[in-house]
Amino acid sequence: MNLDLSRPPLALVVATQVLLGALSLVGLGAIALLPSVSTSAADSLPEYANLRGPLLALAIGFTALGLVALAMVSLLVQRIYGETVLEQRSVMWVNVLVGTLVCASALIVVGFVVISNGQAGSPFLALIQVMACLGLVALACITLVLRSLLKSAIAMAAELDEVV
């Protein structure tokens, strides 16, 4: 049996890791730039300057959660290539990924409340926030379904190891 057929090509893994690394650098750059962007936005819209702090904290938190999600995906890609994905530790990384998606959804809800209380939003912004929240919840549900598939594969691999 050729076991290399189950492993993704090295070029694909390297390209994926490079893209995930580039996205991480963009996220770190966004975190570095967010304070100055929020200051200039508060200067140009003084009637909403009191929202600068809470929205800045939410934006940094949301970006940080995105960086955690990128790290978890990167670890899982590496485990798939290294053929160690069928270990219990992989389930832990998937659980962290689900947690980040749920936390990001919660941050969107908090952002909705902050913007509504500051009377700074529009119906279009509310629609975007609802769609983003539903999208993140859907991704979390899909990830949970795939986690159950991973757990089943881990159990089957353990059973097969006992037989062999």
CSV table of N, CA and C in Angstrom, one decimal:
chain,number,residue,atom,x,y,z
A,1,MET,N,0.8,-1.2,0.0
A,1,MET,CA,0.0,0.0,0.0
A,1,MET,C,0.9,1.2,0.0
A,2,ASN,N,0.6,2.2,-0.9
A,2,ASN,CA,1.4,3.4,-1.0
A,2,ASN,C,0.8,4.5,0.0
A,3,LEU,N,1.5,4.7,1.1
A,3,LEU,CA,1.0,5.6,2.1
A,3,LEU,C,1.1,7.1,1.7
A,4,ASP,N,2.0,7.4,0.7
A,4,ASP,CA,2.2,8.8,0.3
A,4,ASP,C,0.9,9.3,-0.4
A,5,LEU,N,0.0,8.5,-0.9
A,5,LEU,CA,-1.2,9.0,-1.5
A,5,LEU,C,-2.1,9.7,-0.6
A,6,SER,N,-2.1,9.4,0.7
A,6,SER,CA,-2.9,10.0,1.7
A,6,SER,C,-2.4,11.3,2.2
A,7,ARG,N,-1.1,11.6,1.9
A,7,ARG,CA,-0.5,12.8,2.3
A,7,ARG,C,-0.6,13.9,1.3
A,8,PRO,N,-0.9,15.1,1.6
A,8,PRO,CA,-1.0,16.2,0.6
A,8,PRO,C,0.4,16.5,0.1
A,9,PRO,N,0.5,17.0,-1.1
A,9,PRO,CA,1.9,17.3,-1.7
A,9,PRO,C,2.6,18.4,-0.9
A,10,LEU,N,3.9,18.2,-0.7
A,10,LEU,CA,4.7,19.2,0.0
A,10,LEU,C,4.5,20.6,-0.5
A,11,ALA,N,4.4,20.7,-1.8
A,11,ALA,CA,4.3,22.1,-2.4
A,11,ALA,C,3.0,22.7,-1.9
A,12,LEU,N,1.9,22.0,-1.8
A,12,LEU,CA,0.7,22.5,-1.4
A,12,LEU,C,0.7,22.9,0.1
A,13,VAL,N,1.4,22.1,0.9
A,13,VAL,CA,1.5,22.4,2.3
A,13,VAL,C,2.4,23.6,2.5
A,14,VAL,N,3.5,23.7,1.8
A,14,VAL,CA,4.3,24.9,1.9
A,14,VAL,C,3.6,26.2,1.5
A,15,ALA,N,2.8,26.1,0.4
A,15,ALA,CA,2.1,27.2,-0.1
A,15,ALA,C,1.0,27.6,0.9
A,16,THR,N,0.4,26.6,1.5
A,16,THR,CA,-0.7,26.9,2.5
A,16,THR,C,0.0,27.6,3.7
A,17,GLN,N,1.1,27.1,4.2
A,17,GLN,CA,1.8,27.7,5.4
A,17,GLN,C,2.3,29.1,5.1
A,18,VAL,N,2.8,29.3,3.9
A,18,VAL,CA,3.2,30.6,3.5
A,18,VAL,C,2.0,31.6,3.5
A,19,LEU,N,0.9,31.2,2.9
A,19,LEU,CA,-0.3,32.1,2.9
A,19,LEU,C,-0.8,32.3,4.3
A,20,LEU,N,-0.8,31.3,5.1
A,20,LEU,CA,-1.2,31.5,6.5
A,20,LEU,C,-0.3,32.4,7.2
A,21,GLY,N,1.0,32.3,7.0
A,21,GLY,CA,2.0,33.2,7.6
A,21,GLY,C,1.8,34.6,7.1
A,22,ALA,N,1.5,34.8,5.8
A,22,ALA,CA,1.3,36.2,5.3
A,22,ALA,C,0.0,36.8,5.9
A,23,LEU,N,-1.0,36.0,6.0
A,23,LEU,CA,-2.2,36.5,6.7
A,23,LEU,C,-1.9,36.9,8.1
A,24,SER,N,-1.1,36.1,8.8
A,24,SER,CA,-0.7,36.4,10.2
A,24,SER,C,0.0,37.7,10.3
A,25,LEU,N,0.9,38.0,9.3
A,25,LEU,CA,1.7,39.2,9.3
A,25,LEU,C,0.7,40.4,9.0
A,26,VAL,N,-0.2,40.2,8.2
A,26,VAL,CA,-1.2,41.2,7.9
A,26,VAL,C,-2.0,41.5,9.2
A,27,GLY,N,-2.4,40.5,9.9
A,27,GLY,CA,-3.1,40.6,11.1
A,27,GLY,C,-2.3,41.4,12.2
A,28,LEU,N,-1.0,41.1,12.3
A,28,LEU,CA,-0.2,41.8,13.3
A,28,LEU,C,0.0,43.2,12.8
A,29,GLY,N,0.1,43.5,11.5
A,29,GLY,CA,0.2,44.8,11.0
A,29,GLY,C,-1.1,45.6,11.3
A,30,ALA,N,-2.2,44.9,11.2
A,30,ALA,CA,-3.5,45.6,11.5
A,30,ALA,C,-3.6,46.0,12.9
A,31,ILE,N,-3.2,45.1,13.8
A,31,ILE,CA,-3.2,45.4,15.2
A,31,ILE,C,-2.3,46.6,15.5
A,32,ALA,N,-1.1,46.7,14.8
A,32,ALA,CA,-0.2,47.8,15.1
A,32,ALA,C,-0.8,49.1,14.5
A,33,LEU,N,-1.6,49.1,13.4
A,33,LEU,CA,-2.1,50.3,12.8
A,33,LEU,C,-3.5,50.7,13.4
A,34,LEU,N,-4.2,49.8,14.0
A,34,LEU,CA,-5.6,50.1,14.5
A,34,LEU,C,-5.6,51.3,15.4
A,35,PRO,N,-4.7,51.5,16.4
A,35,PRO,CA,-4.8,52.7,17.3
A,35,PRO,C,-4.7,54.0,16.5
A,36,SER,N,-3.8,54.1,15.5
A,36,SER,CA,-3.7,55.4,14.8
A,36,SER,C,-4.9,55.6,13.9
A,37,VAL,N,-5.4,54.5,13.3
A,37,VAL,CA,-6.6,54.7,12.4
A,37,VAL,C,-7.8,55.1,13.3
A,38,SER,N,-7.9,54.5,14.5
A,38,SER,CA,-9.1,54.9,15.3
A,38,SER,C,-8.9,56.3,15.8
A,39,THR,N,-7.7,56.8,16.0
A,39,THR,CA,-7.5,58.2,16.4
A,39,THR,C,-7.9,59.1,15.3
A,40,SER,N,-7.5,58.8,14.1
A,40,SER,CA,-7.9,59.7,13.0
A,40,SER,C,-9.4,59.6,12.7
A,41,ALA,N,-10.0,58.5,12.9
A,41,ALA,CA,-11.5,58.4,12.7
A,41,ALA,C,-12.2,59.2,13.8
A,42,ALA,N,-11.7,59.1,15.0
A,42,ALA,CA,-12.3,59.9,16.1
A,42,ALA,C,-12.1,61.4,15.9
A,43,ASP,N,-11.0,61.8,15.3
A,43,ASP,CA,-10.8,63.2,15.0
A,43,ASP,C,-11.7,63.7,13.9
A,44,SER,N,-12.0,62.8,12.9
A,44,SER,CA,-12.8,63.2,11.7
A,44,SER,C,-14.3,63.1,12.1
A,45,LEU,N,-14.6,62.3,13.0
A,45,LEU,CA,-16.1,62.2,13.4
A,45,LEU,C,-16.1,62.4,15.0
A,46,PRO,N,-16.0,63.6,15.4
A,46,PRO,CA,-16.0,63.9,16.9
A,46,PRO,C,-17.3,63.5,17.6
A,47,GLU,N,-18.4,63.4,16.9
A,47,GLU,CA,-19.6,63.0,17.6
A,47,GLU,C,-19.6,61.6,18.0
A,48,TYR,N,-18.7,60.8,17.4
A,48,TYR,CA,-18.6,59.4,17.8
A,48,TYR,C,-17.2,59.1,18.5
A,49,ALA,N,-16.6,60.1,18.9
A,49,ALA,CA,-15.2,59.9,19.6
A,49,ALA,C,-15.3,59.0,20.8
A,50,ASN,N,-16.5,59.1,21.5
A,50,ASN,CA,-16.6,58.3,22.7
A,50,ASN,C,-16.6,56.8,22.4
A,51,LEU,N,-16.8,56.4,21.2
A,51,LEU,CA,-16.9,55.0,20.8
A,51,LEU,C,-15.5,54.5,20.4
A,52,ARG,N,-14.5,55.4,20.4
A,52,ARG,CA,-13.1,55.0,19.9
A,52,ARG,C,-12.6,53.8,20.8
A,53,GLY,N,-12.6,54.0,22.1
A,53,GLY,CA,-12.0,53.0,23.0
A,53,GLY,C,-12.7,51.6,22.9
A,54,PRO,N,-14.0,51.5,23.0
A,54,PRO,CA,-14.6,50.2,22.9
A,54,PRO,C,-14.5,49.5,21.6
A,55,LEU,N,-14.6,50.3,20.5
A,55,LEU,CA,-14.5,49.7,19.2
A,55,LEU,C,-13.1,49.3,18.8
A,56,LEU,N,-12.1,50.1,19.4
A,56,LEU,CA,-10.7,49.7,19.2
A,56,LEU,C,-10.4,48.4,19.9
A,57,ALA,N,-10.9,48.3,21.1
A,57,ALA,CA,-10.7,47.0,21.9
A,57,ALA,C,-11.4,45.8,21.1
A,58,LEU,N,-12.6,46.1,20.6
A,58,LEU,CA,-13.3,45.0,19.9
A,58,LEU,C,-12.5,44.6,18.6
A,59,ALA,N,-12.0,45.6,17.9
A,59,ALA,CA,-11.3,45.3,16.6
A,59,ALA,C,-10.0,44.6,16.9
A,60,ILE,N,-9.3,45.0,18.0
A,60,ILE,CA,-8.0,44.3,18.3
A,60,ILE,C,-8.3,42.9,18.8
A,61,GLY,N,-9.4,42.7,19.6
A,61,GLY,CA,-9.8,41.4,20.0
A,61,GLY,C,-10.2,40.5,18.9
A,62,PHE,N,-11.0,41.0,18.0
A,62,PHE,CA,-11.4,40.2,16.8
A,62,PHE,C,-10.2,39.8,15.9
A,63,THR,N,-9.3,40.7,15.7
A,63,THR,CA,-8.1,40.4,15.0
A,63,THR,C,-7.2,39.4,15.7
A,64,ALA,N,-7.1,39.5,17.0
A,64,ALA,CA,-6.3,38.5,17.8
A,64,ALA,C,-7.0,37.1,17.7
A,65,LEU,N,-8.3,37.1,17.7
A,65,LEU,CA,-9.0,35.8,17.5
A,65,LEU,C,-8.7,35.2,16.1
A,66,GLY,N,-8.6,36.1,15.1
A,66,GLY,CA,-8.3,35.6,13.8
A,66,GLY,C,-6.9,35.0,13.7
A,67,LEU,N,-6.0,35.7,14.5
A,67,LEU,CA,-4.6,35.1,14.5
A,67,LEU,C,-4.5,33.8,15.2
A,68,VAL,N,-5.3,33.6,16.2
A,68,VAL,CA,-5.4,32.3,16.9
A,68,VAL,C,-5.9,31.2,16.0
A,69,ALA,N,-7.0,31.6,15.2
A,69,ALA,CA,-7.6,30.7,14.3
A,69,ALA,C,-6.6,30.3,13.2
A,70,LEU,N,-5.8,31.3,12.7
A,70,LEU,CA,-4.8,31.0,11.7
A,70,LEU,C,-3.8,30.0,12.2
A,71,ALA,N,-3.4,30.2,13.5
A,71,ALA,CA,-2.4,29.4,14.1
A,71,ALA,C,-2.9,27.9,14.2
A,72,MET,N,-4.2,27.8,14.6
A,72,MET,CA,-4.7,26.4,14.8
A,72,MET,C,-4.8,25.7,13.4
A,73,VAL,N,-5.2,26.5,12.4
A,73,VAL,CA,-5.3,25.9,11.1
A,73,VAL,C,-3.9,25.5,10.6
A,74,SER,N,-2.9,26.3,10.9
A,74,SER,CA,-1.5,26.0,10.5
A,74,SER,C,-1.1,24.7,11.2
A,75,LEU,N,-1.4,24.6,12.5
A,75,LEU,CA,-1.0,23.4,13.2
A,75,LEU,C,-1.7,22.2,12.7
A,76,LEU,N,-2.9,22.3,12.3
A,76,LEU,CA,-3.6,21.1,11.8
A,76,LEU,C,-3.1,20.8,10.4
A,77,VAL,N,-2.8,21.7,9.6
A,77,VAL,CA,-2.2,21.4,8.3
A,77,VAL,C,-0.9,20.7,8.4
A,78,GLN,N,-0.1,21.1,9.4
A,78,GLN,CA,1.2,20.5,9.6
A,78,GLN,C,1.0,19.1,10.2
A,79,ARG,N,0.0,18.9,11.0
A,79,ARG,CA,-0.3,17.5,11.5
A,79,ARG,C,-0.8,16.6,10.4
A,80,ILE,N,-1.6,17.1,9.5
A,80,ILE,CA,-2.0,16.3,8.4
A,80,ILE,C,-0.8,15.9,7.5
A,81,TYR,N,0.1,16.8,7.2
A,81,TYR,CA,1.2,16.5,6.4
A,81,TYR,C,2.1,15.5,7.2
A,82,GLY,N,2.3,15.7,8.5
A,82,GLY,CA,3.1,14.8,9.2
A,82,GLY,C,2.5,13.5,9.6
A,83,GLU,N,1.2,13.3,9.1
A,83,GLU,CA,0.4,12.1,9.4
A,83,GLU,C,0.3,11.8,10.9
A,84,THR,N,0.1,12.9,11.7
A,84,THR,CA,-0.2,12.7,13.1
A,84,THR,C,-1.5,13.4,13.5
A,85,VAL,N,-2.3,13.5,12.4
A,85,VAL,CA,-3.6,14.2,12.7
A,85,VAL,C,-4.6,13.3,13.5
A,86,LEU,N,-4.4,12.0,13.4
A,86,LEU,CA,-5.2,11.0,14.1
A,86,LEU,C,-4.8,10.7,15.5
A,87,GLU,N,-4.5,11.8,16.2
A,87,GLU,CA,-4.2,11.8,17.6
A,87,GLU,C,-5.1,12.7,18.4
A,88,GLN,N,-5.3,12.4,19.6
A,88,GLN,CA,-6.2,13.2,20.4
A,88,GLN,C,-5.9,14.7,20.5
A,89,ARG,N,-4.6,15.0,20.4
A,89,ARG,CA,-4.2,16.4,20.4
A,89,ARG,C,-4.8,17.2,19.3
A,90,SER,N,-5.1,16.6,18.2
A,90,SER,CA,-5.7,17.3,17.0
A,90,SER,C,-7.1,17.7,17.4
A,91,VAL,N,-7.8,16.9,18.2
A,91,VAL,CA,-9.1,17.3,18.6
A,91,VAL,C,-9.1,18.6,19.5
A,92,MET,N,-8.0,18.7,20.3
A,92,MET,CA,-7.8,19.9,21.1
A,92,MET,C,-7.7,21.1,20.3
A,93,TRP,N,-6.9,21.0,19.2
A,93,TRP,CA,-6.7,22.2,18.3
A,93,TRP,C,-8.0,22.6,17.6
A,94,VAL,N,-8.8,21.5,17.2
A,94,VAL,CA,-10.1,21.8,16.6
A,94,VAL,C,-11.0,22.5,17.6
A,95,ASN,N,-10.9,22.0,18.9
A,95,ASN,CA,-11.7,22.7,19.9
A,95,ASN,C,-11.4,24.1,20.1
A,96,VAL,N,-10.1,24.4,20.1
A,96,VAL,CA,-9.6,25.8,20.2
A,96,VAL,C,-10.2,26.6,19.0
A,97,LEU,N,-10.1,26.0,17.8
A,97,LEU,CA,-10.6,26.7,16.6
A,97,LEU,C,-12.1,27.0,16.8
A,98,VAL,N,-12.9,26.1,17.3
A,98,VAL,CA,-14.3,26.3,17.5
A,98,VAL,C,-14.5,27.4,18.5
A,99,GLY,N,-13.7,27.4,19.6
A,99,GLY,CA,-13.8,28.4,20.6
A,99,GLY,C,-13.5,29.8,20.0
A,100,THR,N,-12.5,29.9,19.2
A,100,THR,CA,-12.3,31.2,18.6
A,100,THR,C,-13.4,31.7,17.7
A,101,LEU,N,-14.0,30.8,17.0
A,101,LEU,CA,-15.2,31.2,16.1
A,101,LEU,C,-16.3,31.6,17.0
A,102,VAL,N,-16.6,30.9,18.1
A,102,VAL,CA,-17.7,31.3,19.0
A,102,VAL,C,-17.4,32.7,19.6
A,103,CYS,N,-16.1,32.9,20.1
A,103,CYS,CA,-15.8,34.1,20.7
A,103,CYS,C,-15.9,35.3,19.7
A,104,ALA,N,-15.5,35.0,18.4
A,104,ALA,CA,-15.6,36.1,17.4
A,104,ALA,C,-17.0,36.4,17.2
A,105,SER,N,-17.9,35.5,17.2
A,105,SER,CA,-19.4,35.7,17.1
A,105,SER,C,-19.8,36.6,18.3
A,106,ALA,N,-19.4,36.3,19.5
A,106,ALA,CA,-19.8,37.1,20.6
A,106,ALA,C,-19.2,38.5,20.5
A,107,LEU,N,-18.0,38.7,20.0
A,107,LEU,CA,-17.5,40.0,19.8
A,107,LEU,C,-18.3,40.8,18.8
A,108,ILE,N,-18.9,40.2,17.8
A,108,ILE,CA,-19.7,40.9,16.8
A,108,ILE,C,-21.0,41.3,17.5
A,109,VAL,N,-21.6,40.5,18.4
A,109,VAL,CA,-22.8,40.8,19.1
A,109,VAL,C,-22.5,42.0,20.1
A,110,VAL,N,-21.3,42.0,20.7
A,110,VAL,CA,-20.9,43.1,21.6
A,110,VAL,C,-20.8,44.4,20.8
A,111,GLY,N,-20.1,44.2,19.6
A,111,GLY,CA,-20.0,45.4,18.8
A,111,GLY,C,-21.3,46.0,18.3
A,112,PHE,N,-22.2,45.1,18.0
A,112,PHE,CA,-23.6,45.5,17.7
A,112,PHE,C,-24.2,46.4,18.8
A,113,VAL,N,-24.1,45.9,20.0
A,113,VAL,CA,-24.6,46.6,21.2
A,113,VAL,C,-23.9,47.9,21.4
A,114,VAL,N,-22.6,47.9,21.3
A,114,VAL,CA,-21.8,49.2,21.5
A,114,VAL,C,-22.2,50.2,20.4
A,115,ILE,N,-22.3,49.8,19.2
A,115,ILE,CA,-22.7,50.7,18.1
A,115,ILE,C,-24.1,51.2,18.2
A,116,SER,N,-25.0,50.3,18.6
A,116,SER,CA,-26.4,50.7,18.8
A,116,SER,C,-26.6,51.7,20.0
A,117,ASN,N,-25.9,51.4,21.1
A,117,ASN,CA,-25.9,52.3,22.2
A,117,ASN,C,-25.3,53.7,21.9
A,118,GLY,N,-24.3,53.7,21.0
A,118,GLY,CA,-23.7,55.0,20.6
A,118,GLY,C,-24.5,55.6,19.5
A,119,GLN,N,-25.5,55.0,19.0
A,119,GLN,CA,-26.4,55.5,17.9
A,119,GLN,C,-25.5,55.9,16.7
A,120,ALA,N,-24.6,55.0,16.4
A,120,ALA,CA,-23.6,55.3,15.3
A,120,ALA,C,-23.8,54.4,14.1
A,121,GLY,N,-24.7,53.4,14.2
A,121,GLY,CA,-24.8,52.4,13.1
A,121,GLY,C,-25.9,52.8,12.1
A,122,SER,N,-26.0,51.9,11.1
A,122,SER,CA,-27.0,52.1,10.1
A,122,SER,C,-27.6,50.7,9.9
A,123,PRO,N,-28.8,50.6,9.3
A,123,PRO,CA,-29.4,49.3,9.0
A,123,PRO,C,-28.5,48.4,8.2
A,124,PHE,N,-27.7,49.0,7.3
A,124,PHE,CA,-26.8,48.2,6.4
A,124,PHE,C,-25.7,47.6,7.3
A,125,LEU,N,-25.1,48.4,8.2
A,125,LEU,CA,-24.1,47.8,9.1
A,125,LEU,C,-24.7,46.7,10.0
A,126,ALA,N,-25.9,46.9,10.5
A,126,ALA,CA,-26.5,45.9,11.3
A,126,ALA,C,-26.7,44.6,10.5
A,127,LEU,N,-27.1,44.7,9.3
A,127,LEU,CA,-27.2,43.6,8.4
A,127,LEU,C,-25.9,42.8,8.2
A,128,ILE,N,-24.8,43.6,8.0
A,128,ILE,CA,-23.5,43.0,7.8
A,128,ILE,C,-23.1,42.3,9.1
A,129,GLN,N,-23.4,42.9,10.2
A,129,GLN,CA,-23.0,42.3,11.5
A,129,GLN,C,-23.8,41.0,11.7
A,130,VAL,N,-25.1,41.0,11.4
A,130,VAL,CA,-25.9,39.8,11.6
A,130,VAL,C,-25.4,38.7,10.6
A,131,MET,N,-25.1,39.0,9.4
A,131,MET,CA,-24.6,38.0,8.4
A,131,MET,C,-23.2,37.5,8.9
A,132,ALA,N,-22.3,38.4,9.4
A,132,ALA,CA,-21.0,37.9,9.8
A,132,ALA,C,-21.2,37.0,11.0
A,133,CYS,N,-22.0,37.3,11.9
A,133,CYS,CA,-22.3,36.5,13.1
A,133,CYS,C,-22.8,35.1,12.7
A,134,LEU,N,-23.8,35.1,11.8
A,134,LEU,CA,-24.4,33.8,11.4
A,134,LEU,C,-23.3,33.0,10.6
A,135,GLY,N,-22.5,33.7,9.8
A,135,GLY,CA,-21.4,33.0,9.1
A,135,GLY,C,-20.5,32.3,10.0
A,136,LEU,N,-20.1,33.1,11.1
A,136,LEU,CA,-19.1,32.5,12.0
A,136,LEU,C,-19.7,31.3,12.8
A,137,VAL,N,-21.0,31.4,13.2
A,137,VAL,CA,-21.7,30.3,13.9
A,137,VAL,C,-21.8,29.1,12.9
A,138,ALA,N,-22.1,29.4,11.6
A,138,ALA,CA,-22.2,28.3,10.7
A,138,ALA,C,-20.8,27.6,10.6
A,139,LEU,N,-19.7,28.4,10.5
A,139,LEU,CA,-18.4,27.8,10.4
A,139,LEU,C,-18.1,27.0,11.7
A,140,ALA,N,-18.5,27.5,12.8
A,140,ALA,CA,-18.3,26.7,14.1
A,140,ALA,C,-19.0,25.4,14.0
A,141,CYS,N,-20.3,25.4,13.5
A,141,CYS,CA,-21.0,24.2,13.4
A,141,CYS,C,-20.4,23.2,12.4
A,142,ILE,N,-20.0,23.7,11.3
A,142,ILE,CA,-19.3,22.8,10.3
A,142,ILE,C,-18.0,22.2,11.0
A,143,THR,N,-17.3,23.1,11.7
A,143,THR,CA,-16.1,22.6,12.3
A,143,THR,C,-16.4,21.5,13.4
A,144,LEU,N,-17.5,21.7,14.1
A,144,LEU,CA,-17.9,20.7,15.1
A,144,LEU,C,-18.3,19.3,14.4
A,145,VAL,N,-18.9,19.4,13.2
A,145,VAL,CA,-19.3,18.2,12.5
A,145,VAL,C,-18.0,17.5,12.0
A,146,LEU,N,-17.0,18.3,11.5
A,146,LEU,CA,-15.8,17.7,11.1
A,146,LEU,C,-15.0,17.2,12.3
A,147,ARG,N,-15.1,17.8,13.5
A,147,ARG,CA,-14.5,17.3,14.7
A,147,ARG,C,-15.0,15.9,15.0
A,148,SER,N,-16.3,15.7,14.8
A,148,SER,CA,-16.9,14.4,15.1
A,148,SER,C,-16.3,13.4,14.1
A,149,LEU,N,-16.2,13.8,12.9
A,149,LEU,CA,-15.5,12.9,11.9
A,149,LEU,C,-14.1,12.5,12.3
A,150,LEU,N,-13.4,13.5,12.8
A,150,LEU,CA,-12.0,13.3,13.2
A,150,LEU,C,-12.0,12.3,14.4
A,151,LYS,N,-12.9,12.5,15.4
A,151,LYS,CA,-13.0,11.6,16.5
A,151,LYS,C,-13.3,10.2,16.1
A,152,SER,N,-14.2,10.0,15.1
A,152,SER,CA,-14.5,8.7,14.6
A,152,SER,C,-13.2,8.1,13.9
A,153,ALA,N,-12.5,8.9,13.1
A,153,ALA,CA,-11.3,8.4,12.5
A,153,ALA,C,-10.3,8.0,13.5
A,154,ILE,N,-10.1,8.8,14.6
A,154,ILE,CA,-9.2,8.4,15.6
A,154,ILE,C,-9.6,7.1,16.3
A,155,ALA,N,-10.9,6.9,16.6
A,155,ALA,CA,-11.3,5.7,17.2
A,155,ALA,C,-11.1,4.5,16.3
A,156,MET,N,-11.4,4.7,15.0
A,156,MET,CA,-11.1,3.6,14.0
A,156,MET,C,-9.6,3.2,13.9
A,157,ALA,N,-8.8,4.3,13.9
A,157,ALA,CA,-7.4,4.0,13.8
A,157,ALA,C,-6.9,3.3,15.1
A,158,ALA,N,-7.4,3.7,16.2
A,158,ALA,CA,-7.0,3.0,17.5
A,158,ALA,C,-7.5,1.5,17.4
A,159,GLU,N,-8.7,1.3,16.9
A,159,GLU,CA,-9.2,-0.1,16.8
A,159,GLU,C,-8.4,-0.9,15.8
A,160,LEU,N,-8.0,-0.3,14.7
A,160,LEU,CA,-7.2,-1.0,13.7
A,160,LEU,C,-5.8,-1.3,14.3
A,161,ASP,N,-5.2,-0.4,15.1
A,161,ASP,CA,-3.9,-0.6,15.7
A,161,ASP,C,-4.0,-1.8,16.7
A,162,GLU,N,-5.1,-2.0,17.4
A,162,GLU,CA,-5.3,-3.1,18.3
A,162,GLU,C,-5.4,-4.4,17.5
A,163,VAL,N,-6.1,-4.4,16.4
A,163,VAL,CA,-6.2,-5.6,15.5
A,163,VAL,C,-4.9,-6.0,15.0
A,164,VAL,N,-4.1,-5.0,14.5
A,164,VAL,CA,-2.8,-5.3,13.9
A,164,VAL,C,-1.8,-5.7,15.0
